[in-house]
């Protein structure tokens, strides 16, 4: 077993704990009506996009999401929330340093004993979800669970569905596909992007992601026998039939979308194993991107 596998299987317990502790962190998380930006890098950026869509969709206030390196410093926000597992990522620390004293900042991190402590105005610590693996699983989904619970949008079914995602067999023939496309709508577009990233990082697989309605505008042309298209959340009317007509394998999102992401993580493990790859040692990657001065 790998660290990646051990950590992805611990997600139901991590989510349950994060949801139970959401009230404890409420004072450092966005309040209703605040204008908020949520930032991250890599996986954390995709979680930021999902959280931003959830918050704004719930009427909690205007909420944007940015890769930390692309933050628009000409805009004014009441609070910037940074998602950073390691607390050491250069782009996050640079951004928090520029915002210090001008904008209220909160970092959601797994390790507070890092440079993020002095850089951020406030911290929400999820140390129980820290990871040894380079490739993120449980910290990212636990951070998103904390934000879902803070918004009152964490369903109890998410934890139950995550356990189901860990135990039920993957669809027949899925791991043998040569190309994977992930689709989302609203907040699950960020999850679809994260699903594609997991397949690329852990399994070196050809994987893409799109908003579901955009899939018809060109990307569906690559779908054929031996490819898979996976919907995270509810699919647009008629899309499943159109995908099946191409010969591709259609995977419907039956579980809570975050639990569907757990299923994708399991797929990444299966494909990596079939290719003789170690998902704990992804090519060209390190646990945190720290740039030299």
mmCIF file of C-alpha atoms in Angstrom:
data_model
loop_
_atom_site.group_PDB
_atom_site.id
_atom_site.type_symbol
_atom_site.label_atom_id
_atom_site.label_comp_id
_atom_site.label_asym_id
_atom_site.label_seq_id
_atom_site.Cartn_x
_atom_site.Cartn_y
_atom_site.Cartn_z
ATOM 1 C CA UNK A 1 0.000 0.000 0.000
ATOM 2 C CA UNK A 2 1.115 3.567 -0.698
ATOM 3 C CA UNK A 3 0.745 6.731 1.367
ATOM 4 C CA UNK A 4 -1.559 7.934 -1.413
ATOM 5 C CA UNK A 5 -3.866 4.941 -0.966
ATOM 6 C CA UNK A 6 -3.812 5.047 2.840
ATOM 7 C CA UNK A 7 -4.656 8.745 2.863
ATOM 8 C CA UNK A 8 -7.446 8.578 0.317
ATOM 9 C CA UNK A 9 -9.153 5.790 2.295
ATOM 10 C CA UNK A 10 -9.158 7.911 5.458
ATOM 11 C CA UNK A 11 -11.323 10.647 3.926
ATOM 12 C CA UNK A 12 -14.710 9.735 5.434
ATOM 13 C CA UNK A 13 -13.336 10.102 8.952
ATOM 14 C CA UNK A 14 -11.524 13.342 8.062
ATOM 15 C CA UNK A 15 -14.689 14.832 6.565
ATOM 16 C CA UNK A 16 -16.775 13.908 9.579
ATOM 17 C CA UNK A 17 -14.264 15.572 11.902
ATOM 18 C CA UNK A 18 -13.992 18.711 9.762
ATOM 19 C CA UNK A 19 -17.767 19.084 9.665
ATOM 20 C CA UNK A 20 -17.990 18.665 13.436
ATOM 21 C CA UNK A 21 -15.300 21.332 13.974
ATOM 22 C CA UNK A 22 -16.660 23.893 11.513
ATOM 23 C CA UNK A 23 -18.279 25.974 14.235
ATOM 24 C CA UNK A 24 -14.928 26.172 16.050
ATOM 25 C CA UNK A 25 -13.351 27.784 12.969
ATOM 26 C CA UNK A 26 -16.274 30.062 12.123
ATOM 27 C CA UNK A 27 -14.630 33.260 13.371
ATOM 28 C CA UNK A 28 -11.734 32.972 10.933
ATOM 29 C CA UNK A 29 -13.825 31.916 7.930
ATOM 30 C CA UNK A 30 -15.829 34.234 5.644
ATOM 31 C CA UNK A 31 -18.910 35.830 7.177
ATOM 32 C CA UNK A 32 -22.118 36.305 5.182
ATOM 33 C CA UNK A 33 -21.931 39.454 3.082
ATOM 34 C CA UNK A 34 -18.155 39.657 2.923
ATOM 35 C CA UNK A 35 -16.552 40.030 -0.497
ATOM 36 C CA UNK A 36 -14.124 37.123 -0.578
ATOM 37 C CA UNK A 37 -11.383 35.653 -2.734
ATOM 38 C CA UNK A 38 -10.224 32.070 -2.216
ATOM 39 C CA UNK A 39 -6.777 31.185 -3.543
ATOM 40 C CA UNK A 40 -4.618 28.129 -3.916
ATOM 41 C CA UNK A 41 -2.134 26.367 -6.158
ATOM 42 C CA UNK A 42 -2.712 23.125 -8.037
ATOM 43 C CA UNK A 43 -5.234 20.955 -6.230
ATOM 44 C CA UNK A 44 -5.908 23.719 -3.711
ATOM 45 C CA UNK A 45 -6.822 26.083 -6.543
ATOM 46 C CA UNK A 46 -9.417 23.639 -7.841
ATOM 47 C CA UNK A 47 -10.876 23.303 -4.326
ATOM 48 C CA UNK A 48 -10.924 27.106 -4.115
ATOM 49 C CA UNK A 49 -12.976 27.267 -7.304
ATOM 50 C CA UNK A 50 -15.464 24.747 -5.949
ATOM 51 C CA UNK A 51 -15.770 26.584 -2.631
ATOM 52 C CA UNK A 52 -16.187 29.970 -4.313
ATOM 53 C CA UNK A 53 -19.002 28.681 -6.516
ATOM 54 C CA UNK A 54 -20.750 27.120 -3.522
ATOM 55 C CA UNK A 55 -20.509 30.275 -1.408
ATOM 56 C CA UNK A 56 -21.724 32.664 -4.078
ATOM 57 C CA UNK A 57 -24.443 30.242 -5.160
ATOM 58 C CA UNK A 58 -25.670 30.097 -1.570
ATOM 59 C CA UNK A 59 -26.105 33.883 -1.494
ATOM 60 C CA UNK A 60 -23.330 34.371 1.070
ATOM 61 C CA UNK A 61 -21.603 37.100 -0.921
ATOM 62 C CA UNK A 62 -19.525 37.734 -4.013
ATOM 63 C CA UNK A 63 -16.749 35.147 -4.079
ATOM 64 C CA UNK A 64 -13.911 34.723 -6.556
ATOM 65 C CA UNK A 65 -11.224 32.072 -6.880
ATOM 66 C CA UNK A 66 -7.714 32.509 -8.243
ATOM 67 C CA UNK A 67 -4.473 30.683 -8.614
ATOM 68 C CA UNK A 68 -2.326 32.504 -6.067
ATOM 69 C CA UNK A 69 0.072 33.705 -8.767
ATOM 70 C CA UNK A 70 -2.815 35.289 -10.704
ATOM 71 C CA UNK A 71 -4.436 37.270 -7.893
ATOM 72 C CA UNK A 72 -5.718 40.668 -9.175
ATOM 73 C CA UNK A 73 -4.195 43.165 -6.771
ATOM 74 C CA UNK A 74 -6.321 45.972 -8.169
ATOM 75 C CA UNK A 75 -9.480 44.461 -6.666
ATOM 76 C CA UNK A 76 -10.693 45.018 -3.143
ATOM 77 C CA UNK A 77 -11.775 42.108 -0.932
ATOM 78 C CA UNK A 78 -12.941 41.966 2.662
ATOM 79 C CA UNK A 79 -11.083 38.691 3.137
ATOM 80 C CA UNK A 80 -8.735 36.421 1.224
ATOM 81 C CA UNK A 81 -8.741 32.721 2.153
ATOM 82 C CA UNK A 82 -5.645 30.734 1.179
ATOM 83 C CA UNK A 83 -5.702 26.937 0.954
ATOM 84 C CA UNK A 84 -2.213 25.557 1.585
ATOM 85 C CA UNK A 85 -1.529 22.040 2.817
ATOM 86 C CA UNK A 86 2.171 22.572 3.474
ATOM 87 C CA UNK A 87 2.175 26.228 4.496
ATOM 88 C CA UNK A 88 5.359 26.663 2.467
ATOM 89 C CA UNK A 89 4.242 27.242 -1.142
ATOM 90 C CA UNK A 90 6.052 30.277 -2.529
ATOM 91 C CA UNK A 91 3.124 31.834 -4.417
ATOM 92 C CA UNK A 92 0.855 31.622 -1.364
ATOM 93 C CA UNK A 93 3.412 33.152 0.972
ATOM 94 C CA UNK A 94 4.225 35.928 -1.497
ATOM 95 C CA UNK A 95 0.545 36.797 -1.848
ATOM 96 C CA UNK A 96 -0.129 36.772 1.888
ATOM 97 C CA UNK A 97 2.907 38.995 2.395
ATOM 98 C CA UNK A 98 1.619 41.551 -0.102
ATOM 99 C CA UNK A 99 -1.836 41.564 1.495
ATOM 100 C CA UNK A 100 -0.626 41.840 5.082
ATOM 101 C CA UNK A 101 -1.956 44.935 6.809
ATOM 102 C CA UNK A 102 -4.293 45.768 3.916
ATOM 103 C CA UNK A 103 -6.701 42.839 3.655
ATOM 104 C CA UNK A 104 -7.897 40.345 6.233
ATOM 105 C CA UNK A 105 -6.432 36.919 5.432
ATOM 106 C CA UNK A 106 -7.092 33.366 6.585
ATOM 107 C CA UNK A 107 -4.986 30.325 5.727
ATOM 108 C CA UNK A 108 -6.455 26.831 5.896
ATOM 109 C CA UNK A 109 -3.458 24.574 6.414
ATOM 110 C CA UNK A 110 -2.368 21.170 7.646
ATOM 111 C CA UNK A 111 0.854 22.437 9.231
ATOM 112 C CA UNK A 112 0.786 25.658 11.249
ATOM 113 C CA UNK A 113 4.457 25.391 12.250
ATOM 114 C CA UNK A 114 5.576 26.757 8.897
ATOM 115 C CA UNK A 115 6.049 30.222 7.350
ATOM 116 C CA UNK A 116 2.281 30.481 6.834
ATOM 117 C CA UNK A 117 1.740 31.266 10.528
ATOM 118 C CA UNK A 118 3.367 34.715 10.475
ATOM 119 C CA UNK A 119 2.244 35.359 6.894
ATOM 120 C CA UNK A 120 -1.504 34.891 7.420
ATOM 121 C CA UNK A 121 -3.656 36.982 9.676
ATOM 122 C CA UNK A 122 -5.609 33.958 10.942
ATOM 123 C CA UNK A 123 -5.357 30.180 10.649
ATOM 124 C CA UNK A 124 -7.734 27.248 10.422
ATOM 125 C CA UNK A 125 -5.650 24.154 11.133
ATOM 126 C CA UNK A 126 -6.589 20.716 9.794
ATOM 127 C CA UNK A 127 -3.510 18.871 11.034
ATOM 128 C CA UNK A 128 -5.430 15.591 11.261
ATOM 129 C CA UNK A 129 -5.735 15.686 7.452
ATOM 130 C CA UNK A 130 -2.029 16.240 6.750
ATOM 131 C CA UNK A 131 -0.413 13.927 4.222
ATOM 132 C CA UNK A 132 2.895 12.273 3.458
ATOM 133 C CA UNK A 133 2.049 11.744 -0.195
ATOM 134 C CA UNK A 134 3.100 14.294 -2.791
ATOM 135 C CA UNK A 135 -0.279 13.938 -4.499
ATOM 136 C CA UNK A 136 -3.060 15.528 -2.460
ATOM 137 C CA UNK A 137 -6.232 13.693 -1.536
ATOM 138 C CA UNK A 138 -7.580 14.034 1.986
ATOM 139 C CA UNK A 139 -6.316 17.502 2.884
ATOM 140 C CA UNK A 140 -7.924 19.092 -0.155
ATOM 141 C CA UNK A 141 -11.275 17.366 0.253
ATOM 142 C CA UNK A 142 -11.272 17.967 4.009
ATOM 143 C CA UNK A 143 -10.622 21.682 3.510
ATOM 144 C CA UNK A 144 -13.530 21.825 1.071
ATOM 145 C CA UNK A 145 -15.684 19.899 3.546
ATOM 146 C CA UNK A 146 -14.854 22.460 6.236
ATOM 147 C CA UNK A 147 -15.992 25.256 3.920
ATOM 148 C CA UNK A 148 -19.129 23.349 2.874
ATOM 149 C CA UNK A 149 -20.023 22.801 6.524
ATOM 150 C CA UNK A 150 -19.314 26.455 7.338
ATOM 151 C CA UNK A 151 -21.823 27.395 4.627
ATOM 152 C CA UNK A 152 -24.377 24.918 5.940
ATOM 153 C CA UNK A 153 -24.003 22.878 2.733
ATOM 154 C CA UNK A 154 -22.315 19.715 4.006
ATOM 155 C CA UNK A 155 -24.805 16.837 3.686
ATOM 156 C CA UNK A 156 -24.476 13.877 6.043
ATOM 157 C CA UNK A 157 -24.766 11.718 2.935
ATOM 158 C CA UNK A 158 -21.349 12.925 1.765
ATOM 159 C CA UNK A 159 -19.540 10.848 4.397
ATOM 160 C CA UNK A 160 -21.766 7.828 3.756
ATOM 161 C CA UNK A 161 -21.229 8.190 0.012
ATOM 162 C CA UNK A 162 -17.460 8.454 0.517
ATOM 163 C CA UNK A 163 -17.511 5.100 2.304
ATOM 164 C CA UNK A 164 -19.505 3.668 -0.588
ATOM 165 C CA UNK A 165 -16.970 5.113 -3.037
ATOM 166 C CA UNK A 166 -14.216 3.251 -1.198
ATOM 167 C CA UNK A 167 -15.924 -0.135 -1.181
ATOM 168 C CA UNK A 168 -17.935 -0.628 -4.351
ATOM 169 C CA UNK A 169 -16.109 -1.960 -7.437
ATOM 170 C CA UNK A 170 -15.101 0.480 -10.137
ATOM 171 C CA UNK A 171 -17.130 0.164 -13.359
ATOM 172 C CA UNK A 172 -16.002 -2.714 -15.549
ATOM 173 C CA UNK A 173 -13.512 -1.692 -18.205
ATOM 174 C CA UNK A 174 -12.916 1.773 -16.763
ATOM 175 C CA UNK A 175 -9.302 1.259 -15.682
ATOM 176 C CA UNK A 176 -8.442 -0.087 -19.121
ATOM 177 C CA UNK A 177 -9.505 3.104 -20.926
ATOM 178 C CA UNK A 178 -6.800 5.116 -22.632
ATOM 179 C CA UNK A 179 -8.268 8.582 -22.104
ATOM 180 C CA UNK A 180 -10.486 10.120 -19.408
ATOM 181 C CA UNK A 181 -12.719 13.185 -19.549
ATOM 182 C CA UNK A 182 -14.306 14.629 -16.398
ATOM 183 C CA UNK A 183 -17.294 16.967 -16.461
ATOM 184 C CA UNK A 184 -18.886 19.222 -13.874
ATOM 185 C CA UNK A 185 -21.488 21.931 -13.473
ATOM 186 C CA UNK A 186 -21.387 24.878 -11.070
ATOM 187 C CA UNK A 187 -19.222 24.028 -8.076
ATOM 188 C CA UNK A 188 -18.342 20.611 -9.483
ATOM 189 C CA UNK A 189 -16.415 22.102 -12.426
ATOM 190 C CA UNK A 190 -13.530 22.572 -9.978
ATOM 191 C CA UNK A 191 -13.906 18.946 -8.885
ATOM 192 C CA UNK A 192 -13.771 17.812 -12.509
ATOM 193 C CA UNK A 193 -10.517 19.714 -12.994
ATOM 194 C CA UNK A 194 -9.146 18.101 -9.845
ATOM 195 C CA UNK A 195 -10.194 14.658 -11.083
ATOM 196 C CA UNK A 196 -8.239 15.192 -14.284
ATOM 197 C CA UNK A 197 -5.225 16.385 -12.321
ATOM 198 C CA UNK A 198 -5.270 13.268 -10.113
ATOM 199 C CA UNK A 199 -5.183 11.028 -13.167
ATOM 200 C CA UNK A 200 -2.284 12.964 -14.669
ATOM 201 C CA UNK A 201 -0.263 13.167 -11.446
ATOM 202 C CA UNK A 202 -0.695 9.656 -10.084
ATOM 203 C CA UNK A 203 -1.186 7.593 -13.243
ATOM 204 C CA UNK A 204 0.369 9.659 -16.074
ATOM 205 C CA UNK A 205 -2.977 9.277 -17.833
ATOM 206 C CA UNK A 206 -4.362 11.416 -20.630
ATOM 207 C CA UNK A 207 -7.120 13.264 -18.804
ATOM 208 C CA UNK A 208 -9.173 16.380 -19.537
ATOM 209 C CA UNK A 209 -11.924 18.301 -17.764
ATOM 210 C CA UNK A 210 -14.663 20.674 -18.916
ATOM 211 C CA UNK A 211 -17.916 22.297 -17.839
ATOM 212 C CA UNK A 212 -20.510 19.756 -18.901
ATOM 213 C CA UNK A 213 -22.360 22.044 -21.310
ATOM 214 C CA UNK A 214 -19.076 23.004 -22.983
ATOM 215 C CA UNK A 215 -18.221 19.377 -23.706
ATOM 216 C CA UNK A 216 -20.472 19.398 -26.764
ATOM 217 C CA UNK A 217 -18.592 22.395 -28.181
ATOM 218 C CA UNK A 218 -15.644 20.438 -29.520
ATOM 219 C CA UNK A 219 -14.175 18.143 -26.840
ATOM 220 C CA UNK A 220 -16.732 15.394 -27.482
ATOM 221 C CA UNK A 221 -14.976 14.831 -30.804
ATOM 222 C CA UNK A 222 -12.173 12.897 -29.046
ATOM 223 C CA UNK A 223 -14.623 10.504 -27.371
ATOM 224 C CA UNK A 224 -14.660 7.038 -28.882
ATOM 225 C CA UNK A 225 -14.354 3.382 -27.975
ATOM 226 C CA UNK A 226 -11.679 2.997 -25.313
ATOM 227 C CA UNK A 227 -12.245 6.418 -23.721
ATOM 228 C CA UNK A 228 -14.334 7.307 -20.670
ATOM 229 C CA UNK A 229 -16.422 10.358 -19.817
ATOM 230 C CA UNK A 230 -17.257 10.790 -16.128
ATOM 231 C CA UNK A 231 -19.887 13.224 -14.847
ATOM 232 C CA UNK A 232 -19.440 14.654 -11.342
ATOM 233 C CA UNK A 233 -22.947 15.686 -10.306
ATOM 234 C CA UNK A 234 -26.111 15.842 -12.379
ATOM 235 C CA UNK A 235 -25.665 15.622 -16.143
ATOM 236 C CA UNK A 236 -27.372 17.900 -18.673
ATOM 237 C CA UNK A 237 -30.319 16.295 -20.432
ATOM 238 C CA UNK A 238 -29.299 14.077 -23.319
ATOM 239 C CA UNK A 239 -25.557 14.156 -22.656
ATOM 240 C CA UNK A 240 -25.261 10.548 -21.495
ATOM 241 C CA UNK A 241 -26.900 9.332 -24.698
ATOM 242 C CA UNK A 242 -24.643 11.520 -26.849
ATOM 243 C CA UNK A 243 -21.526 10.162 -25.153
ATOM 244 C CA UNK A 244 -22.662 6.568 -25.490
ATOM 245 C CA UNK A 245 -23.344 7.188 -29.174
ATOM 246 C CA UNK A 246 -19.633 7.963 -29.641
ATOM 247 C CA UNK A 247 -18.724 4.521 -28.306
ATOM 248 C CA UNK A 248 -17.183 5.980 -25.134
ATOM 249 C CA UNK A 249 -17.852 4.627 -21.658
ATOM 250 C CA UNK A 250 -20.242 6.926 -19.757
ATOM 251 C CA UNK A 251 -19.874 7.107 -15.949
ATOM 252 C CA UNK A 252 -22.772 8.808 -14.182
ATOM 253 C CA UNK A 253 -22.210 10.669 -10.918
ATOM 254 C CA UNK A 254 -24.514 8.801 -8.544
ATOM 255 C CA UNK A 255 -22.897 9.854 -5.273
ATOM 256 C CA UNK A 256 -22.262 13.208 -3.638
ATOM 257 C CA UNK A 257 -19.834 14.908 -6.066
ATOM 258 C CA UNK A 258 -17.038 15.026 -3.495
ATOM 259 C CA UNK A 259 -17.468 11.281 -2.967
ATOM 260 C CA UNK A 260 -17.315 10.837 -6.742
ATOM 261 C CA UNK A 261 -13.871 12.437 -6.537
ATOM 262 C CA UNK A 262 -12.879 9.672 -4.109
ATOM 263 C CA UNK A 263 -13.896 7.146 -6.764
ATOM 264 C CA UNK A 264 -11.637 8.961 -9.235
ATOM 265 C CA UNK A 265 -8.755 8.795 -6.760
ATOM 266 C CA UNK A 266 -9.264 5.024 -6.568
ATOM 267 C CA UNK A 267 -9.232 4.896 -10.350
ATOM 268 C CA UNK A 268 -5.911 6.738 -10.348
ATOM 269 C CA UNK A 269 -4.484 4.079 -8.017
ATOM 270 C CA UNK A 270 -5.782 1.279 -10.249
ATOM 271 C CA UNK A 271 -4.410 2.814 -13.449
ATOM 272 C CA UNK A 272 -1.063 3.570 -11.794
ATOM 273 C CA UNK A 273 -0.802 -0.039 -10.625
ATOM 274 C CA UNK A 274 -1.612 -1.354 -14.090
ATOM 275 C CA UNK A 275 1.207 0.789 -15.498
ATOM 276 C CA UNK A 276 3.741 -0.148 -12.829
ATOM 277 C CA UNK A 277 3.794 3.384 -11.385
ATOM 278 C CA UNK A 278 4.213 4.513 -7.787
ATOM 279 C CA UNK A 279 1.677 7.295 -7.066
ATOM 280 C CA UNK A 280 3.812 8.363 -4.091
ATOM 281 C CA UNK A 281 6.590 9.349 -6.503
ATOM 282 C CA UNK A 282 4.917 11.308 -9.313
ATOM 283 C CA UNK A 283 7.133 12.413 -12.147
ATOM 284 C CA UNK A 284 8.688 15.917 -11.839
ATOM 285 C CA UNK A 285 6.652 16.783 -8.705
ATOM 286 C CA UNK A 286 7.450 17.662 -5.104
ATOM 287 C CA UNK A 287 5.157 17.965 -2.087
ATOM 288 C CA UNK A 288 5.407 21.760 -2.099
ATOM 289 C CA UNK A 289 6.625 24.148 -4.782
ATOM 290 C CA UNK A 290 9.253 26.341 -3.145
ATOM 291 C CA UNK A 291 10.932 28.710 -5.588
ATOM 292 C CA UNK A 292 14.446 30.003 -5.079
ATOM 293 C CA UNK A 293 14.695 33.788 -4.481
#
